[in-house]
XYZ file of C-alpha atoms in Angstrom:
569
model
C 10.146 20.439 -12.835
C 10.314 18.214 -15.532
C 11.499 14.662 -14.534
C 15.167 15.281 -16.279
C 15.545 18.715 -14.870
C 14.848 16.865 -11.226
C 17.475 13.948 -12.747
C 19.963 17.221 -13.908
C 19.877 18.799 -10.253
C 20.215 15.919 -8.481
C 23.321 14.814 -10.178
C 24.619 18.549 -9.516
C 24.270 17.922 -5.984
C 26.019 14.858 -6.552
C 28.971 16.565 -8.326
C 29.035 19.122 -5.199
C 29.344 16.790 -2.745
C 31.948 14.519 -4.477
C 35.425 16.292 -3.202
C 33.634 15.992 0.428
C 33.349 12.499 0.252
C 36.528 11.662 -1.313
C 38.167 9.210 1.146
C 34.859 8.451 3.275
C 32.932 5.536 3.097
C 29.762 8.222 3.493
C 27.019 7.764 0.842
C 24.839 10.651 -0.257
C 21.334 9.984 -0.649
C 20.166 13.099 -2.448
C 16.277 13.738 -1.960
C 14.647 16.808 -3.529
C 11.061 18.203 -2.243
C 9.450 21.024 -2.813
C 9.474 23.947 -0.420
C 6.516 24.281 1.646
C 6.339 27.722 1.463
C 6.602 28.745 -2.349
C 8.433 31.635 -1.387
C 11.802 30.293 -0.072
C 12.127 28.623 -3.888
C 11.521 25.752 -6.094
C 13.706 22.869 -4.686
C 14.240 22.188 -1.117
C 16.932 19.878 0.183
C 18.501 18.516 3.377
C 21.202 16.629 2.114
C 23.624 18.867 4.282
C 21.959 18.464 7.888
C 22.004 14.262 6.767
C 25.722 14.025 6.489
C 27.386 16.589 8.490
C 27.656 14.755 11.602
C 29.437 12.019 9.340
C 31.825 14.233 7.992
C 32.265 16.096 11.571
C 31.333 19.320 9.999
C 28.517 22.334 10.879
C 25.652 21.766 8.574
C 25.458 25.486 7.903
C 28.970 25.060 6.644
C 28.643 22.178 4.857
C 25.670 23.664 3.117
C 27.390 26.402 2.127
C 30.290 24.515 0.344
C 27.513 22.372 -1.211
C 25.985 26.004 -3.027
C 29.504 27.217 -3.823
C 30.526 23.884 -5.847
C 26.985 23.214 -7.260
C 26.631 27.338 -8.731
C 30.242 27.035 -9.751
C 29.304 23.886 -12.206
C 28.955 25.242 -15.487
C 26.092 22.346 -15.860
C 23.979 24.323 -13.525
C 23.936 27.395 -16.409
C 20.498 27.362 -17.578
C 18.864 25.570 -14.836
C 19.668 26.927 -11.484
C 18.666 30.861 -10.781
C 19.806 30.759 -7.378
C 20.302 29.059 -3.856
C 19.828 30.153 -0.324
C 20.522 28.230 2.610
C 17.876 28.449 5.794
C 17.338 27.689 9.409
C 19.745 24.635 10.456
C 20.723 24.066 6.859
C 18.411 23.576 3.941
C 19.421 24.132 0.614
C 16.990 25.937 -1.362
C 17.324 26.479 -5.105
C 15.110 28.758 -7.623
C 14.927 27.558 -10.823
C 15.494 29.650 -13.610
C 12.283 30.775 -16.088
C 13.722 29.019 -19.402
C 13.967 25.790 -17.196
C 10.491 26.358 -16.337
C 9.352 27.319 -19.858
C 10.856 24.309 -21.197
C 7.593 22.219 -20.314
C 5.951 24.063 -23.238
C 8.240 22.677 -25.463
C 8.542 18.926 -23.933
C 5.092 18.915 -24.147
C 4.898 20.129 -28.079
C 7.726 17.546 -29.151
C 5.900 14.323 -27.044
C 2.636 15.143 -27.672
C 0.029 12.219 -26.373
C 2.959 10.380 -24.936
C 3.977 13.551 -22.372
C 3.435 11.654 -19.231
C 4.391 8.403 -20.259
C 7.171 6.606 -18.388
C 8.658 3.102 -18.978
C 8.951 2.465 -15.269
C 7.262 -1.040 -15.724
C 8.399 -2.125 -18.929
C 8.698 -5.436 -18.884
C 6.304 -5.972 -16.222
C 2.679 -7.773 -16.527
C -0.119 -6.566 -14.027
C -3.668 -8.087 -14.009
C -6.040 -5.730 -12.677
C -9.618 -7.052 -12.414
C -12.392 -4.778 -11.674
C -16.142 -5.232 -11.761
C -16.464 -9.188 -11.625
C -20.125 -8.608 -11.137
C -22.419 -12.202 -10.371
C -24.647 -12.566 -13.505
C -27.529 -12.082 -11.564
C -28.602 -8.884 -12.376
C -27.879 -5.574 -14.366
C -24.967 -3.524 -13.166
C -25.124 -1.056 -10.291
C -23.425 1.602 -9.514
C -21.121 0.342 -7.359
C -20.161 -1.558 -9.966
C -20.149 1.691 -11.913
C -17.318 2.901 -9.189
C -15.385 -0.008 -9.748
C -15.290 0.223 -13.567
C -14.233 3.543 -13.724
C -11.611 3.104 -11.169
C -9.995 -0.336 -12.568
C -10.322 0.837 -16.137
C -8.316 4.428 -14.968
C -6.053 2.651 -12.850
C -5.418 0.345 -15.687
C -4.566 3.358 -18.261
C -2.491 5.154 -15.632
C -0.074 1.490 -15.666
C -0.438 1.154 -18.915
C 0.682 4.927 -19.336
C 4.171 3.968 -16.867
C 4.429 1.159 -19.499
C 3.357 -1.539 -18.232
C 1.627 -4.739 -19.769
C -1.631 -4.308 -18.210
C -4.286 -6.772 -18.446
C -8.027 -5.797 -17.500
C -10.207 -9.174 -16.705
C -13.420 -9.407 -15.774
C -14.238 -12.692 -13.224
C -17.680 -14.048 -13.601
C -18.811 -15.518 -10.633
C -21.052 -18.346 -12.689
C -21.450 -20.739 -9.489
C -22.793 -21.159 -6.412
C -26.596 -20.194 -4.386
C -26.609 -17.170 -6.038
C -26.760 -18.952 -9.744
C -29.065 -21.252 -8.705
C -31.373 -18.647 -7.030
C -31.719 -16.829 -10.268
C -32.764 -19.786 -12.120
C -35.256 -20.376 -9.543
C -36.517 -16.725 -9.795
C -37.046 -17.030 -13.921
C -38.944 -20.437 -13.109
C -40.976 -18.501 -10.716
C -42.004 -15.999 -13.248
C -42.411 -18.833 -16.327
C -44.918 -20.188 -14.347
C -46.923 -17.089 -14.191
C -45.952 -15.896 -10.587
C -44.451 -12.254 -9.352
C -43.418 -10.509 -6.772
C -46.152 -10.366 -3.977
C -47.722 -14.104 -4.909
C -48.116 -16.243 -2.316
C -45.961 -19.080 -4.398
C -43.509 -16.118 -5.369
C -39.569 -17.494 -3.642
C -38.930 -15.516 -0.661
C -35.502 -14.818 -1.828
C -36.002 -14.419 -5.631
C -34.974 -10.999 -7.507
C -37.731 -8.986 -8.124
C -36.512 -6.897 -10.603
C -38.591 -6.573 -13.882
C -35.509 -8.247 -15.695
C -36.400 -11.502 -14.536
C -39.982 -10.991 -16.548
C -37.487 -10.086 -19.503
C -35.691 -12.956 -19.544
C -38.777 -15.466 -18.955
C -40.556 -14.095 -21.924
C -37.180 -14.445 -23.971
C -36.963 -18.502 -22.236
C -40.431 -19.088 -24.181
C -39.947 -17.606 -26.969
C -36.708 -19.985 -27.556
C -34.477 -17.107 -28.066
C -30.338 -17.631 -28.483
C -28.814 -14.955 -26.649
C -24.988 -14.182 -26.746
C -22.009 -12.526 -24.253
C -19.013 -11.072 -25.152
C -17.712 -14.210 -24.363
C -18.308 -17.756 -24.042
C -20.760 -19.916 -26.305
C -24.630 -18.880 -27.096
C -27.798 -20.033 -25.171
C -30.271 -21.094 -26.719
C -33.280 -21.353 -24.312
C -35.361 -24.635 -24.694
C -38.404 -23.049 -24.040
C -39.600 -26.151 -21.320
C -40.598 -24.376 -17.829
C -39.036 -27.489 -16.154
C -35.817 -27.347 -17.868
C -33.822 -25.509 -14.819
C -30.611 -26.235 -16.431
C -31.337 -24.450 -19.671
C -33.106 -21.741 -17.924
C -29.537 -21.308 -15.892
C -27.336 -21.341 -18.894
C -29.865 -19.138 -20.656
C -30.423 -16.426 -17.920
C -26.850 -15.994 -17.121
C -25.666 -15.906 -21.030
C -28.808 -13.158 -21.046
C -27.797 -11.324 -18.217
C -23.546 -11.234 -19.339
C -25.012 -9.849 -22.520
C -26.663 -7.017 -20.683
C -23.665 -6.491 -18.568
C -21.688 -6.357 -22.164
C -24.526 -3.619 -23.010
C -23.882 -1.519 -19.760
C -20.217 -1.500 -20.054
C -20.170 -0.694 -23.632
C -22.284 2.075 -22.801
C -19.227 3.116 -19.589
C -16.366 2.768 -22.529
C -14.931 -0.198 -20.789
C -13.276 -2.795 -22.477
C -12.126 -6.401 -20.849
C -9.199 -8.319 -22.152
C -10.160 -11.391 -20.779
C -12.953 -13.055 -19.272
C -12.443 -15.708 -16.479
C -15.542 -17.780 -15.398
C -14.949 -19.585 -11.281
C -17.241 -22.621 -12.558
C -14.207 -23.078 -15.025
C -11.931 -23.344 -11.637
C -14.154 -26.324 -11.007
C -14.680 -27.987 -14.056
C -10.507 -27.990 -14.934
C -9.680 -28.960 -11.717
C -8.041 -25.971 -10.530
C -9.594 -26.076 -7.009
C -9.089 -29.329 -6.312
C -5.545 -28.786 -7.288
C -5.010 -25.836 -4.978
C -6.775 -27.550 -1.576
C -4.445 -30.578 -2.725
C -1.221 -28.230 -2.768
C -2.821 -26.439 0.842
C -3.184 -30.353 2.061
C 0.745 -31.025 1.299
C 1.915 -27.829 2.586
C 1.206 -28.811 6.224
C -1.587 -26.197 6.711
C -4.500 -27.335 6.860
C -6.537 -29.879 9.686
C -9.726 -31.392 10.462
C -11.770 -30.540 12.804
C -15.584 -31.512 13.640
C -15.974 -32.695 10.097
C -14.792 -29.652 8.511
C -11.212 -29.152 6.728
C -9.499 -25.502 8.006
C -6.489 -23.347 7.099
C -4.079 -22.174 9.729
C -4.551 -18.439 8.783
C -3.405 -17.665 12.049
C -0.075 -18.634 10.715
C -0.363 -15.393 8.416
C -1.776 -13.576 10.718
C -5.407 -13.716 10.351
C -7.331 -13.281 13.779
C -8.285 -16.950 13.620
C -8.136 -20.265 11.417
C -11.022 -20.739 8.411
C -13.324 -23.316 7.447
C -12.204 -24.034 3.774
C -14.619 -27.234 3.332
C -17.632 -27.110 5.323
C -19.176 -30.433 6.596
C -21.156 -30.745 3.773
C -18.517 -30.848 1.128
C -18.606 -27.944 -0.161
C -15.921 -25.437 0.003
C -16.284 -21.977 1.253
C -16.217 -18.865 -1.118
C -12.115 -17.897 -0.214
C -10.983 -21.616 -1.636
C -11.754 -20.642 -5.501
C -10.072 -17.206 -4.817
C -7.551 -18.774 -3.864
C -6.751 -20.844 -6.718
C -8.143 -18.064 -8.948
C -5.042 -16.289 -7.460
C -2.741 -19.417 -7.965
C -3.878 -19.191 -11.285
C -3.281 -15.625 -12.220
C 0.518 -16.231 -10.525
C 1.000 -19.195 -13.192
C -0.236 -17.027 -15.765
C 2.899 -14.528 -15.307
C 1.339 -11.797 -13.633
C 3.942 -9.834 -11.431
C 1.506 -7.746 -9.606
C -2.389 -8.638 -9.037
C -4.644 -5.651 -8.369
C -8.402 -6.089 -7.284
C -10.994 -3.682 -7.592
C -13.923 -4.629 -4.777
C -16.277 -3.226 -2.547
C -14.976 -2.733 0.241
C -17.390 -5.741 1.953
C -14.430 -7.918 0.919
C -12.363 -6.585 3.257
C -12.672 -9.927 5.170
C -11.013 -12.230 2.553
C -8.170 -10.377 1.690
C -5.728 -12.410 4.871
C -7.416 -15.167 3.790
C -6.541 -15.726 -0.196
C -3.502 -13.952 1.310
C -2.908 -16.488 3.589
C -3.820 -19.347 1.224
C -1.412 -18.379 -1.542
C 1.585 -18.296 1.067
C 0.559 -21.513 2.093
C 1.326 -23.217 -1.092
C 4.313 -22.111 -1.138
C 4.984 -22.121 -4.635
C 6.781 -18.303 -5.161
C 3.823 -15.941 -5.030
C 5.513 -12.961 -2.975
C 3.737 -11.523 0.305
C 1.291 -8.862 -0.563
C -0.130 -10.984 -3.939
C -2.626 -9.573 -4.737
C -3.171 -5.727 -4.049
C -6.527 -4.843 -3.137
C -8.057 -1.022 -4.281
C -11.450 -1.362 -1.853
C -14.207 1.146 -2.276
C -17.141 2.241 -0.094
C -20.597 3.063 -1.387
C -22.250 5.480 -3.843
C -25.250 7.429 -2.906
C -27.078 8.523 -5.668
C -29.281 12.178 -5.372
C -32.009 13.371 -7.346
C -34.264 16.000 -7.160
C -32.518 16.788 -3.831
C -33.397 13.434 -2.759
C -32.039 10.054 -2.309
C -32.258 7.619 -5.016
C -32.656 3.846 -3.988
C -34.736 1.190 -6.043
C -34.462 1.445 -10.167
C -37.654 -0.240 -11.349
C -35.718 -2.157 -13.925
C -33.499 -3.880 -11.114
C -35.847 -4.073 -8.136
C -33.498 -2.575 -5.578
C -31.049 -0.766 -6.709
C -30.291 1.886 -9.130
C -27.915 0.690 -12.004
C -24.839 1.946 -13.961
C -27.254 2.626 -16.836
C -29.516 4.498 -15.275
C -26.967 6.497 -13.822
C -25.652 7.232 -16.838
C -29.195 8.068 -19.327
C -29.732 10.470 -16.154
C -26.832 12.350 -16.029
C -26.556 13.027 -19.919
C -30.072 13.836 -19.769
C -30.822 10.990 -22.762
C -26.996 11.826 -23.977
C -24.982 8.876 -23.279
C -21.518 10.146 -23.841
C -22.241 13.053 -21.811
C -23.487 11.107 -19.132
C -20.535 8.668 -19.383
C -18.192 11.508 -19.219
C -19.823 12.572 -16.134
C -20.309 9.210 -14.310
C -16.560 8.304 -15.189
C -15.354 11.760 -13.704
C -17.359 11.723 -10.566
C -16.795 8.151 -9.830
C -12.831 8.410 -9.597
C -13.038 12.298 -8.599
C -12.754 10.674 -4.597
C -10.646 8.257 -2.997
C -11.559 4.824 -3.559
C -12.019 4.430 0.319
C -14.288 7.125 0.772
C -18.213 7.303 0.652
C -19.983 9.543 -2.493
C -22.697 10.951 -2.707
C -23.184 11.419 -6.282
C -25.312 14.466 -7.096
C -27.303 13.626 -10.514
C -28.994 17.252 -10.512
C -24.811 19.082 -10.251
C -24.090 16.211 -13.003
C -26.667 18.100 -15.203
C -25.134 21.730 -14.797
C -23.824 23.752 -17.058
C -21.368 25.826 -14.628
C -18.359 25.598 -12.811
C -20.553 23.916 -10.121
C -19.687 20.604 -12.284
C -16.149 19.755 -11.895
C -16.502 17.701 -15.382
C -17.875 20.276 -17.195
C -15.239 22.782 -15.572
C -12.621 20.742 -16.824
C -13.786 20.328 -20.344
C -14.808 23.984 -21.126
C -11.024 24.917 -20.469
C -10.620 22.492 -23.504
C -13.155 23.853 -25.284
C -11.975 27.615 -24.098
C -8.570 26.710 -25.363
C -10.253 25.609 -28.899
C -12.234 28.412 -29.272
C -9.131 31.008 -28.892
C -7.076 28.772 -31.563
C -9.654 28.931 -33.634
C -9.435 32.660 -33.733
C -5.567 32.228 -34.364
C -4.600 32.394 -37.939
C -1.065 30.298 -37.537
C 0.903 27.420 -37.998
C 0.673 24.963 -34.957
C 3.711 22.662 -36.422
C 5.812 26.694 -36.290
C 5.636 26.921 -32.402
C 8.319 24.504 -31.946
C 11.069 26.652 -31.812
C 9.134 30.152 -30.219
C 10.535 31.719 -27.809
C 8.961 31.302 -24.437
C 10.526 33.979 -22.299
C 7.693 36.297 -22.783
C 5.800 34.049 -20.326
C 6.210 35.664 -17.289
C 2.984 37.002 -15.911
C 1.631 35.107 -12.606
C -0.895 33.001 -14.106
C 1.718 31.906 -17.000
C 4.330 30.547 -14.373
C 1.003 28.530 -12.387
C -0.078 26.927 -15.879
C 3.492 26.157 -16.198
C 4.269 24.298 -13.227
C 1.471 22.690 -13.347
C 2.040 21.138 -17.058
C 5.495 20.304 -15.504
C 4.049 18.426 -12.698
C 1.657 16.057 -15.003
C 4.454 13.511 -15.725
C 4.574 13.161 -11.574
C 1.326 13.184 -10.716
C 0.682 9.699 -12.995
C 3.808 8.437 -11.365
C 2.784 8.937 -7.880
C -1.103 7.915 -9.003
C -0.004 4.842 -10.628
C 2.723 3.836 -7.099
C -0.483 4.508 -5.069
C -3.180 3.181 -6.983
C -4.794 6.780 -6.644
C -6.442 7.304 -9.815
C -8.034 9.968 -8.039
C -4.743 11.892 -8.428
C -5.575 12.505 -12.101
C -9.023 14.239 -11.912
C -7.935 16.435 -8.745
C -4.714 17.531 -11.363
C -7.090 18.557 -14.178
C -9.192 20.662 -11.871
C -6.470 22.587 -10.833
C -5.072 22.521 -14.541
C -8.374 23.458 -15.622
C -8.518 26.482 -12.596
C -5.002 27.613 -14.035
C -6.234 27.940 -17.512
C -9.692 29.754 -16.455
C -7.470 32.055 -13.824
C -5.385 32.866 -17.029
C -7.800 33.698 -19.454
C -8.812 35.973 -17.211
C -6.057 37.744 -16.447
C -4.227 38.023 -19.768
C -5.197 38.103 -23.453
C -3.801 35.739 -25.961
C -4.022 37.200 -29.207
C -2.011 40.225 -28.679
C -0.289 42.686 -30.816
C 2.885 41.755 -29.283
C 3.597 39.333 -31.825
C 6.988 37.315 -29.909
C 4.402 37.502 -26.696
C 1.564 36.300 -29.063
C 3.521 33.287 -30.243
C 4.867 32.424 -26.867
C 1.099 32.196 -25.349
C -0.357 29.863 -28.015
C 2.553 27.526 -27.522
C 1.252 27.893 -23.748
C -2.092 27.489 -25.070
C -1.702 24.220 -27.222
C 0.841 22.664 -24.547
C -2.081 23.161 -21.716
C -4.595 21.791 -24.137
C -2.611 18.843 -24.897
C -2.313 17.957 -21.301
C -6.047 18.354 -20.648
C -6.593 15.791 -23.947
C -3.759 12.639 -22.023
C -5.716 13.662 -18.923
C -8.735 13.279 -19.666
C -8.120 10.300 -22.093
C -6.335 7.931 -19.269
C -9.483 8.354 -17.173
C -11.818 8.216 -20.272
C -13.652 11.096 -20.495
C -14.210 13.392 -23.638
C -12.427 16.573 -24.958
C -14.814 18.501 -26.375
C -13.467 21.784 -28.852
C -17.035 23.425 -28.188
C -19.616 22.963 -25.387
């Protein structure tokens, strides 16, 4: 049902039940769900077995007065077919077929917007996804995180929120440094396998990219932040840091604009540093009463928040351990306005979420419990050739987003985006995938991307045949549409507006691709079954209104997870 139709029913329950209550202090809390069996109807509820041992009555009976009232209401005209009561005293309803049509013409009338809700207007979410160290070229883990922020991101944005995608850069720390020592390494004429070559440096060929750019004095930009200009001096560490880590945002900037993903803000941790904002936050920890010292080293009382034991914020040498800037990053975001945090991570950062937790309810400054949400995700195995796919010569050890996507498209990189983005959110974020480069490649309903867009393409190719007026099908009449497969495509247009609801309250974006498939299996099992362009000329009309309503859902579908509608394939 559409969401008014649900809104229409509901308050026909509530118009039904109204005389019964009269003089009780009894509230009805009406909940409609659908039937699990399809057969016993369209709405299922058990508002009469929760109140009829408040109002002393049978819940059979009161059931039964509930149907009388509620088909007696001329509001239900038009909407309600039927209702049946079963077992103990559920209320079933059957819809009737122009309610059901009436997606068709909701979804003709909103166009792109059919979907959209303005649950969160008003609102401001931060969701930050990737936050990859400049260290290296993007892999696809990273992949899985950018297509699952930047989704979950359209899916708030679609509930009408004011959704802000950032990107944190984490510019400080061993990791930095150990880069810059790697790009010495290599300016001084050493690689992997010397004997003077850094046990820990990154192998990757990269590195020899960047060195040869160091001597040549190049000035290399990111997307953000000011150029590098590399001073060409081997002993220079500093410039080679600034210059390697300006280098490698840049190719991050490539990699992403390659994905289709687009950041709204960039936040570097060495700027939590340099403005003071970690110092600030340890100071506001310190006041709180939280914190102690202990053998040198300064600790939270996470236990407090119910951690499995206290943390070492600053170690004995100074320095502060790696939850301290998250937790004034999260201060941070909190003073920026943000209502509700969401962080996109591998799921190896399981470990710090009652931590920054713990530290931002130590402050005690406002941030509510549960700030920030946390959307973890488990690794990507990537399969080629039937086998597994491990070390990308171009990173060293790993196989990266770009690869990932030059080898699904086979050298076409909007097809292989298209792929990589529908793959990558096709399974719960917690879940392992194994991501099949050779299925990526087909050209059958073997690839649930390519399934997908060919009913898009399907649905062009039949319009295309169609000699009509599209702007005309506003007012057709849809009560031809009564075969099988017409009232499955119809239902499940209805459902669309739901499923982002529910994806969006869950932080599923998961939800979305699962819906086209079976959108896209309703519109194959159709085509199948029926012809479009038939003589019939009031069934004609009605199933290219059908037609252009199912391809408009397939276009907000696929759009809100970023993925292509192709008219031919």
């Amino acid at each position: 049902m559409l969401a008014q139709q649900k809104q229409d029913i509901s308050a026909l329950f509530q118009s039904a039940l109204a005389p019964l209550l009269a003089g009780t202090e009894v509230v009805a809390n009406v909940v409609l769900e659908r039937p699990r069996d399809p057969s016993h109807g369209d709405v299922a509820c058990n508002i009469a077995m929760q109140l009829a041992k408040q109002l002393k009555m049978n819940p059979r009976e009161l059931a039964t007065k509930v149907v009388d009232a509620l088909l007696a209401n001329p509001a239900a005209r038009g909407l309600v077919e039927s209702a049946d009561i079963a077992g103990p005293g559920f209320i079933n309803l059957r819809v009737s077929a122009a309610a059901k049509q009436a997606v068709v013409k909701a979804v003709l009338a909103q166009g792109a917007a059919f979907g959209s809700a303005s649950a969160g207007a008003g609102k401001k979410v931060i969701i930050e996804f990737v936050s990859a160290n400049p260290t290296g070229p993007l892999h696809v883990g990273h992949g899985r995180q950018a297509a699952l922020g930047d989704a979950l991101s359209s899916l708030f944005q679609s509930q009408g929120y004011d959704v802000t995608r950032e990107f944190y850069y984490n510019d400080a720390g061993v990791q930095i440094q150990t880069l810059a020592n790697s790009v010495q390494a290599r300016l001084r004429g050493y690689k992997p396998g010397d004997a003077a070559w850094p046990e820990s440096a990154y192998n990757g060929d990269y590195i020899a990219d960047i060195a040869e750019d160091f001597k040549l004095k190049k000035t290399v930009s990111a997307s953000d932040g000011a150029p590098a200009t590399a001073s060409g001096d081997v002993e220079d560490i500093e410039s080679i840091r600034q210059f390697a880590v300006t280098y490698l945002r840049n190719e991050q900037d490539i990699d992403l604009q390659a994905f289709g993903v687009k950041f709204d803000n960039y936040y570097l941790e060495s700027s939590l540093y340099s403005d003071g904002k970690v110092d600030a936050a340890v100071d506001m920890l310190n006041k709180s009463g939280k914190t102690y010292e202990e053998e040198g080293a300064l600790w939270l009382k996470t236990e407090d928040y119910g951690d499995d034991k206290n943390r070492v914020m600053r170690k004995k040498d100074g320095t502060y351990t790696y939850f301290v800037p998250d937790v004034a990053y999260h201060i941070v975001k909190f003073q920026r306005g943000f209502t509700q945090a969401i962080n996109v991570q591998g799921s190896d950062h399981h470990g710090t979420i009652a931590r920054v937790r713990a530290g931002l309810q130590a402050v005690n400054v406002g941030i509510p419990q549960g700030f920030p949400d946390y959307v973890l995700h488990k690794m990507v195995t990537v399969m080629k050739g039937g086998e597994e796919v491990k070390i990308s010569k171009r990173a060293g050890s790993y196989v990266t987003v770009r690869d990932l996507i030059e080898w699904s498209g086979g050298g076409d990189i909007e097809k292989g985006r298209d792929a990589v983005r529908f793959f990558l959110i096709s399974r719960k974020a917690d879940t392992e995938f194994v991501f099949d480069v050779d299925v990526a490649l087909k050209t059958s309903d073997e690839n649930p991307v390519y399934y997908v867009q060919y009913a898009h393409a399907r649905i062009c190719r039949m319009l295309e045949q169609w000699t009509g007026n599209e702007a005309e099908l506003a007012n057709v009449d849809l009560s031809p549409l009564t075969a099988p497969t017409e009232a499955a495509l119809l239902a499940t247009l209805a459902a669309y507006p739901e499923t982002l609801a529910r994806a969006q309250a869950e932080l599923g974006p998961h939800q979305i691709a699962f819906y086209l498939r079976d959108l896209a299996a309703n519109l194959h099992s159709f085509y199948f079954a029926e012809r479009v362009l038939v003589e019939d000329e009031a069934l004609k009309a009605a199933r290219i209104a059908l037609m252009v309503a199912t391809r408009q859902v397939l276009r907000n579908g696929l759009a809100l997870i970023g993925v292509s509608a192709p008219n031919k394939m």
